[in-house]
Amino acid sequence: MNDTKSGDDKTLSVTPKKTLTLKRPGTEQGTVRQSFSHGRTKAVVVETKKRKFSLPGDKPEPAAAPVSVFTPKPQVAAAPVVQEAPKAPPPPPPVERGGMVLNELSRNEMEARRRALEGSKVRDVEDRQRAIEEAKRRAEDEERRRREREESARRQAEEEARLQAEAESRRRAEEEARRRAPLAAELATVDDEDVKPKRTGAGAPVRRPVTPEVARPAKPTKGEEDRRRGKLTLNAALSDEDARARSLSSMRRRQEKFKRALHNEPREKVMREVILPETITIQELAQRMSERAVDVVKFFMKQGQILKPGDVIDADTAELVATEFGHTVRRVAESDIEEGLFNIADRPEDLEPRPPVVTIMGHVDHGKTSLLDAIRNANVVSGEAGGITQHIGAYQVEKNGHKITFIDTPGHAAFTAMRARGAQATDIAILVVAADDSVMPQTIESISHAKAAGVPIIVAINKIDKHDADPQKVRSELLRHEVFVESMGGEVLDVEVSATKGTNLDKLLEAILLQAEILDLKANPDRTAEGVVIEAQLDKGRGPVATVLVQTGTLMPGDILVAGNEWGRVRALVNDRGGQIKEAPPAMPVEVLGLQGTPQAGDRFAVVNNEARAREITEYRQRLAREKAVAKHAGQRGSLEQMMSQLQTSGLKEFPLVIKGDVQGSIEAISAALDKLGTDEVRARIVHAGAGGITESDVSLAETSGAAIIGFNVRANVQARAAAAAAGIEIRYYSIIYNLVDDVKAALSGLLSPERRETFIGNAEILEIFDITKVGKIAGCRVTEGKVERGAGVRLIRDNVVIHEGTLKTLKRFKDEVAEVPGGQECGMAFQNYEDMRVGDVIECFRVEMVTRTL
């Protein structure tokens, strides 16, 4: 069979069906050749499927018309010759069963339909099961909500019944009280006309007396859902209701408040003990009294004062207010915060022997540090600039199983405060006197410090190895200052030693131990540590470092330390040999790391329990220091008028300085030495002084105040040097305090105004006055004393009173101008811009010289 369809530009050709075979595929395939314009063709595969099939027992029906399905193949390039498509393989023959043909296609479709039908039945069963479960869950939720509503309604009904019962009991009590009141007779008495029955007609009703009732406001009725509810449930929270109901506790509080207001029951007042500091705000006072701040403000308004809750009042006013409100008062001072910090009494049974603390004192270059070096077998002198000690050094040595703590103090005059501090922290003072120098000024000062501190003295007569040594002279001169040595009938031990040769060092140590045994030194090591800060510095790598002497207790890492205005937690303890230790017992010098800032040398330190108290104590001390500084500057500054008048009258010139040192003690000594250089005309003003290196902020401060920067044993960092170079500020470095003081002294001398020195030259007496035209008056004089020079200063003296002071306009000898006229000769003189001269006046000639002064 051939079907041909002709279109506009294509022709469809269908090949005839092939003969049926026994094995027939599910689909019949054929090939169709499509022709296009311009001779292009394309071959497609055609699949033919049966629409209907016969089941066993049915009458055979004619075969359904085949359906052509076109499966396009890749297009072949256009060519004028039409190629034949390859022949498809013959389909398999059909299978005959029961007089009908049942191919593979029919069995596959039946299997697919059967599977689809079974799947649909299973899905229907699952849907019905889910619907049943959903309906059951909805019914359970509805039942639960119903039970909750019933429970809520039951609780509301019970609450309403209780409230109604309470209201009824109150109403009955009020009626009973009114009935029993003495005014009941008056309330029951009414007019006779009101009591008698009146008839206006037949059967008129009788009016009876009516008991008056107190009108009550009608209570607003609420709906069932708007009444008080119980707990907030999940359903109530997720519901769409607008407002949340009040809780039962809130309603109970409201009812109690209503009861108090009804019966006029005042709230019970609580009397308290109010702790009052020196100053307190009104708000804080009200909180401590448990009163409202508004009530306290009203109290002040009644007294005629308008105050705010944030205003500060003093302790006396606060005590008056607290007493007026019925409270008791306990006054405390801010200084009470330091109670129990120092001087805690120890029980005698807790005390144990401790090493003595020995301070080496004396004049500069008498060998104090060399003597300590010989005892310690160390060389400290080589590490000090100029060979003089400029810091307090603390060391510990051991002799015959007994430890001795040594404190080395500087001997220079600038370090007076250091010597005083060393004497206060010591048990024994060793007075080192050179046998060749004998007693010197700082020796006398050391004796005064030791006596003021009340410590025993041991005299060490050093340098006995020198050829001009005279120990006996030292003993004799010490008698003048009330130091009586044993060899001269006194009680003061004296030992002749030589630090360089090591002579008699054992005797000196034995004398120290003997004196310590007499003193019977004891301390309690099992308590919180106390002591004194010997020295403090700001180390670049370790931060603030304080050298402390533990006087009682044991200091350990982790302790919270308060030293002066600073506090911190002890990070590490370093001994005099540079090694870290786990604890510092009494009389042991250690370096403490971990402070928040650098304390002052001489500050006492103590260990506290917690950081809160440490912070509180330091804040109180810092506030006191600020107030003291402000008061000091305010006293110095005064008003602007006072400053101007002071400058005009005194003419004081100041040399501003920014001083940075390695330790606090050096800065203290430098400041004291510079203060002594000041006079009524010039003085050094220290803008800032601190321990640590020179930083960029120091340069900025110096630039602002116009000060010079001095570094003592410190250096400036790179940023500070660059900033100083840009600002043109000089940084001077020193390692010896002598040189620093000398340079500052020279600078202050430069600020001194030069001295005006006047030198007398001669006198001349006026013999005659000549009035010359176009020249003026000229005095004819004779030089009576000295000589007269042209260009020198002259004074006109009349009756021993200076009438005029000026310069000469002309000096002539006869008709010639001359430079000078010697005594006994005559000359003519004329003054510059002055002509009031008379015969007999004296002309004094003098020379003025400006001489530079020094301090």
Coordinates of C-alpha atoms in Angstrom, one line a residue, residues 157-495:
A157 CA -17.0 31.6 89.3
E158 CA -15.2 30.6 92.5
E159 CA -13.3 33.9 92.6
E160 CA -16.5 35.9 92.0
A161 CA -18.3 34.0 94.7
R162 CA -15.4 34.6 97.1
L163 CA -15.4 38.4 96.3
Q164 CA -19.2 38.5 96.7
A165 CA -18.9 36.8 100.0
E166 CA -16.3 39.2 101.2
A167 CA -18.3 42.2 100.0
E168 CA -21.4 40.9 101.7
S169 CA -19.5 40.4 105.0
R170 CA -18.1 43.9 104.7
R171 CA -21.6 45.3 104.0
R172 CA -23.0 43.5 107.0
A173 CA -20.2 44.7 109.3
E174 CA -20.8 48.3 108.1
E175 CA -24.6 48.1 108.7
E176 CA -23.9 46.6 112.2
A177 CA -21.5 49.4 113.0
R178 CA -24.0 52.0 111.8
R179 CA -26.8 50.4 113.8
R180 CA -24.7 50.4 117.0
A181 CA -23.5 54.0 116.5
P182 CA -24.6 56.6 119.0
L183 CA -26.2 58.5 116.2
A184 CA -28.6 55.7 115.5
A185 CA -31.5 57.4 117.3
E186 CA -31.1 60.5 115.3
L187 CA -31.0 58.6 112.1
A188 CA -34.1 56.6 113.1
T189 CA -36.0 59.7 114.2
V190 CA -38.2 61.2 111.4
D191 CA -41.0 63.6 111.2
D192 CA -44.5 62.5 112.3
E193 CA -45.8 63.5 109.0
D194 CA -43.5 61.1 107.4
V195 CA -44.5 58.3 109.8
K196 CA -48.3 58.9 109.8
P197 CA -50.2 57.3 106.9
K198 CA -51.6 59.9 104.5
R199 CA -54.4 59.1 102.2
T200 CA -55.1 61.1 99.1
G201 CA -57.7 58.6 98.0
A202 CA -59.2 55.2 98.8
G203 CA -56.7 52.5 99.3
A204 CA -53.7 54.9 99.3
P205 CA -50.4 53.1 100.2
V206 CA -48.7 53.9 103.6
R207 CA -45.2 55.6 103.5
R208 CA -42.7 53.9 105.8
P209 CA -39.4 55.3 107.1
V210 CA -36.5 54.4 104.8
T211 CA -33.1 53.6 106.3
P212 CA -30.5 55.7 104.4
E213 CA -27.9 53.7 102.5
V214 CA -24.6 54.7 101.2
A215 CA -24.7 54.9 97.5
R216 CA -22.1 52.7 95.8
P217 CA -20.8 53.1 92.3
A218 CA -22.0 50.4 90.0
K219 CA -19.3 47.9 89.1
P220 CA -18.8 47.5 85.4
T221 CA -19.8 44.2 84.2
K222 CA -17.4 42.2 82.1
G223 CA -18.0 39.4 79.6
E224 CA -17.1 35.9 80.3
E225 CA -14.0 36.0 78.2
D226 CA -12.9 39.4 79.7
R227 CA -12.9 38.3 83.3
R228 CA -9.8 37.6 85.3
R229 CA -8.0 34.6 84.0
G230 CA -5.5 32.2 85.6
K231 CA -2.2 31.2 84.1
L232 CA -1.1 32.2 80.6
T233 CA -1.5 29.0 78.6
L234 CA -0.1 28.3 75.1
N235 CA -3.5 28.4 73.5
A236 CA -4.3 31.7 75.2
A237 CA -1.0 33.2 74.0
L238 CA -1.5 32.0 70.5
S239 CA -5.2 33.2 70.3
D240 CA -6.2 36.4 68.6
E241 CA -7.4 38.1 71.8
D242 CA -6.2 41.7 72.0
A243 CA -5.3 42.3 75.6
R244 CA -3.7 40.1 78.2
A245 CA -5.6 39.7 81.5
R246 CA -4.2 40.7 84.9
S247 CA -2.7 37.9 87.0
L248 CA -4.1 36.5 90.2
S249 CA -1.2 38.0 92.2
S250 CA -1.8 41.4 90.7
M251 CA -5.5 41.2 91.6
R252 CA -4.6 40.1 95.1
R253 CA -2.3 43.1 95.6
R254 CA -4.9 45.4 94.2
Q255 CA -7.5 44.0 96.7
E256 CA -5.1 44.4 99.6
K257 CA -4.4 48.0 98.6
F258 CA -8.2 48.6 98.4
K259 CA -8.6 47.2 101.9
R260 CA -5.9 49.4 103.3
A261 CA -7.5 52.5 101.6
L262 CA -10.9 51.5 102.9
H263 CA -9.9 51.1 106.5
N264 CA -7.2 53.8 106.3
E265 CA -4.5 51.4 107.4
P266 CA -1.1 53.2 107.1
R267 CA 1.8 51.1 105.8
E268 CA 4.1 50.0 108.6
K269 CA 7.3 52.3 108.6
V270 CA 10.6 50.5 108.8
M271 CA 13.2 52.3 110.8
R272 CA 16.8 51.9 109.5
E273 CA 20.3 52.7 110.6
V274 CA 21.6 55.1 107.9
I275 CA 25.3 55.2 107.3
L276 CA 26.3 58.7 106.3
P277 CA 29.6 59.6 104.6
E278 CA 31.1 63.1 104.6
T279 CA 29.0 64.0 101.5
I280 CA 26.0 62.3 99.9
T281 CA 23.4 63.0 97.2
I282 CA 19.7 63.4 98.1
Q283 CA 18.9 60.4 95.9
E284 CA 21.4 58.1 97.6
L285 CA 20.2 59.4 101.0
A286 CA 16.6 58.5 100.1
Q287 CA 17.6 55.0 99.0
R288 CA 19.5 54.4 102.3
M289 CA 16.4 55.5 104.2
S290 CA 14.0 53.5 102.0
E291 CA 12.1 56.7 101.3
R292 CA 11.0 58.4 98.1
A293 CA 13.4 61.1 96.8
V294 CA 10.3 63.2 96.2
D295 CA 9.5 63.2 99.9
V296 CA 13.0 64.3 100.8
V297 CA 12.8 67.1 98.2
K298 CA 9.5 68.2 99.7
F299 CA 11.1 68.3 103.1
F300 CA 13.7 70.7 101.8
M301 CA 11.1 72.8 100.1
K302 CA 9.3 73.2 103.4
Q303 CA 12.6 74.5 104.8
G304 CA 12.8 77.0 102.0
Q305 CA 15.4 75.2 99.9
I306 CA 14.9 74.2 96.3
L307 CA 17.1 71.1 95.7
K308 CA 17.2 68.3 93.1
P309 CA 17.7 64.6 93.8
G310 CA 21.1 64.8 92.3
D311 CA 22.4 67.6 94.6
V312 CA 25.1 66.9 97.1
I313 CA 24.6 67.7 100.8
D314 CA 27.0 67.5 103.7
A315 CA 26.8 65.0 106.5
D316 CA 25.3 67.4 109.0
T317 CA 22.3 68.2 106.7
A318 CA 21.9 64.5 105.9
E319 CA 21.8 63.6 109.6
L320 CA 19.2 66.3 110.2
V321 CA 17.0 64.9 107.4
A322 CA 17.4 61.2 108.5
T323 CA 16.5 62.1 112.1
E324 CA 13.5 64.0 110.9
F325 CA 12.3 60.9 109.0
G326 CA 12.7 58.8 112.1
H327 CA 15.9 56.9 111.3
T328 CA 19.1 56.5 113.3
V329 CA 22.3 57.7 111.9
R330 CA 25.9 56.4 111.9
R331 CA 28.5 58.8 110.7
V332 CA 31.6 57.5 108.9
A333 CA 34.5 59.3 107.3
E334 CA 36.1 58.5 103.9
S335 CA 39.4 57.9 105.7
D336 CA 37.8 54.9 107.5
I337 CA 38.3 53.0 104.3
E338 CA 42.0 52.6 105.3
E339 CA 41.2 51.2 108.7
G340 CA 42.7 47.8 109.3
L341 CA 45.2 48.2 106.5
F342 CA 48.3 48.9 108.6
N343 CA 49.6 48.3 112.1
I344 CA 47.6 45.2 112.7
A345 CA 48.5 43.9 116.2
D346 CA 50.1 40.4 116.3
R347 CA 49.9 37.9 119.2
P348 CA 53.2 37.4 121.0
E349 CA 53.0 33.6 120.4
D350 CA 52.9 34.2 116.6
L351 CA 56.1 36.2 116.5
E352 CA 59.3 34.6 115.1
P353 CA 62.9 36.0 114.9
R354 CA 63.7 37.9 111.7
P355 CA 66.9 39.2 110.1
P356 CA 68.0 42.7 111.0
V357 CA 67.7 45.5 108.4
V358 CA 70.9 47.5 108.3
T359 CA 71.3 50.9 106.5
I360 CA 74.7 52.1 105.5
M361 CA 75.0 55.9 105.7
G362 CA 77.7 58.5 105.5
H363 CA 79.3 61.2 103.4
V364 CA 79.9 60.9 99.7
D365 CA 83.1 59.0 98.7
H366 CA 83.6 57.6 102.2
G367 CA 83.4 54.0 100.9
K368 CA 79.8 52.9 101.8
T369 CA 79.2 51.0 98.5
S370 CA 82.7 49.6 98.5
L371 CA 82.2 48.3 102.0
L372 CA 79.0 46.6 101.0
D373 CA 80.7 45.2 97.9
A374 CA 83.3 43.6 100.0
I375 CA 80.6 42.1 102.2
R376 CA 78.6 40.8 99.3
N377 CA 81.6 39.9 97.1
A378 CA 80.1 41.9 94.3
N379 CA 81.1 45.0 92.4
V380 CA 78.3 47.6 92.6
V381 CA 80.5 50.7 92.3
S382 CA 81.5 49.9 88.8
G383 CA 77.9 50.0 87.7
E384 CA 77.3 53.5 89.1
A385 CA 78.0 56.6 87.0
G386 CA 80.9 58.6 88.4
G387 CA 81.5 56.1 91.1
I388 CA 78.8 57.5 93.3
T389 CA 75.6 55.8 94.4
Q390 CA 72.5 57.5 93.0
H391 CA 69.9 54.9 94.0
I392 CA 68.9 53.0 97.1
G393 CA 70.3 49.5 96.8
A394 CA 68.9 46.6 99.0
Y395 CA 70.8 43.4 99.4
Q396 CA 70.7 40.3 101.7
V397 CA 73.8 38.4 102.9
E398 CA 74.3 35.5 105.2
K399 CA 76.8 35.2 108.1
N400 CA 77.2 32.2 110.3
G401 CA 73.7 31.0 109.3
H402 CA 72.1 34.3 110.1
K403 CA 70.8 36.6 107.3
I404 CA 71.4 40.4 107.3
T405 CA 69.5 42.8 105.0
F406 CA 71.6 45.8 103.9
I407 CA 70.2 49.0 102.4
D408 CA 72.8 51.3 100.7
T409 CA 71.9 55.0 100.6
P410 CA 73.6 57.8 98.6
G411 CA 75.8 60.2 100.4
H412 CA 75.4 63.2 98.1
A413 CA 73.7 66.3 99.6
A414 CA 70.9 66.0 97.0
F415 CA 69.8 62.6 98.3
T416 CA 68.7 63.8 101.8
A417 CA 65.3 62.3 101.4
M418 CA 66.8 58.9 100.4
R419 CA 68.9 58.9 103.6
A420 CA 65.9 59.8 105.7
R421 CA 63.8 57.1 104.1
G422 CA 66.5 54.5 104.6
A423 CA 66.8 55.4 108.3
Q424 CA 63.1 55.1 108.8
A425 CA 62.9 51.5 107.3
T426 CA 65.9 50.2 109.2
D427 CA 66.8 48.5 112.5
I428 CA 70.5 49.4 112.7
A429 CA 72.4 52.3 111.1
I430 CA 76.1 51.8 110.1
L431 CA 77.8 55.2 109.9
V432 CA 80.7 55.0 107.5
V433 CA 83.4 57.6 108.2
A434 CA 86.7 57.8 106.2
A435 CA 89.7 57.8 108.5
D436 CA 91.5 60.3 106.3
D437 CA 88.5 62.7 105.8
S438 CA 86.9 62.4 109.3
V439 CA 83.5 63.9 109.9
M440 CA 81.9 65.7 106.9
P441 CA 78.5 67.5 106.4
Q442 CA 76.6 64.4 105.2
T443 CA 78.1 62.5 108.1
I444 CA 76.4 64.9 110.5
E445 CA 73.2 64.7 108.5
S446 CA 73.2 60.9 108.6
I447 CA 73.7 61.1 112.4
S448 CA 70.6 63.4 112.6
H449 CA 68.5 61.0 110.5
A450 CA 69.5 58.0 112.6
K451 CA 68.7 59.7 115.9
A452 CA 65.4 61.0 114.5
A453 CA 64.5 57.4 113.5
G454 CA 65.5 56.1 116.9
V455 CA 67.8 53.4 115.6
P456 CA 71.2 52.3 117.1
I457 CA 74.4 53.4 115.3
I458 CA 77.5 51.3 114.6
V459 CA 80.5 53.4 113.5
A460 CA 82.6 51.8 110.7
I461 CA 85.9 53.8 110.4
N462 CA 86.9 53.0 106.8
K463 CA 90.1 53.5 104.8
I464 CA 92.4 52.6 107.7
D465 CA 94.9 51.3 105.1
K466 CA 95.7 54.8 103.9
H467 CA 98.9 56.4 105.2
D468 CA 97.1 59.6 106.4
A469 CA 94.4 57.7 108.2
D470 CA 93.6 58.9 111.8
P471 CA 90.9 56.8 113.5
Q472 CA 91.3 58.6 116.7
K473 CA 90.5 61.9 115.1
V474 CA 87.3 60.4 113.8
R475 CA 86.3 59.3 117.4
S476 CA 87.1 62.7 118.8
E477 CA 85.1 64.6 116.2
L478 CA 82.1 62.3 116.7
L479 CA 82.0 63.4 120.3
R480 CA 80.9 66.9 119.2
H481 CA 77.8 65.3 117.7
E482 CA 76.9 63.2 120.7
V483 CA 78.1 59.9 119.3
F484 CA 80.1 58.3 122.1
V485 CA 82.0 55.1 120.9
E486 CA 82.9 52.3 123.3
S487 CA 86.7 53.0 123.3
M488 CA 85.9 56.5 124.7
G489 CA 83.5 55.3 127.4
G490 CA 80.3 55.3 125.3
E491 CA 77.8 52.7 124.1
V492 CA 78.2 53.0 120.4
L493 CA 80.1 50.1 118.8
D494 CA 83.0 51.1 116.5
V495 CA 85.0 48.9 114.1

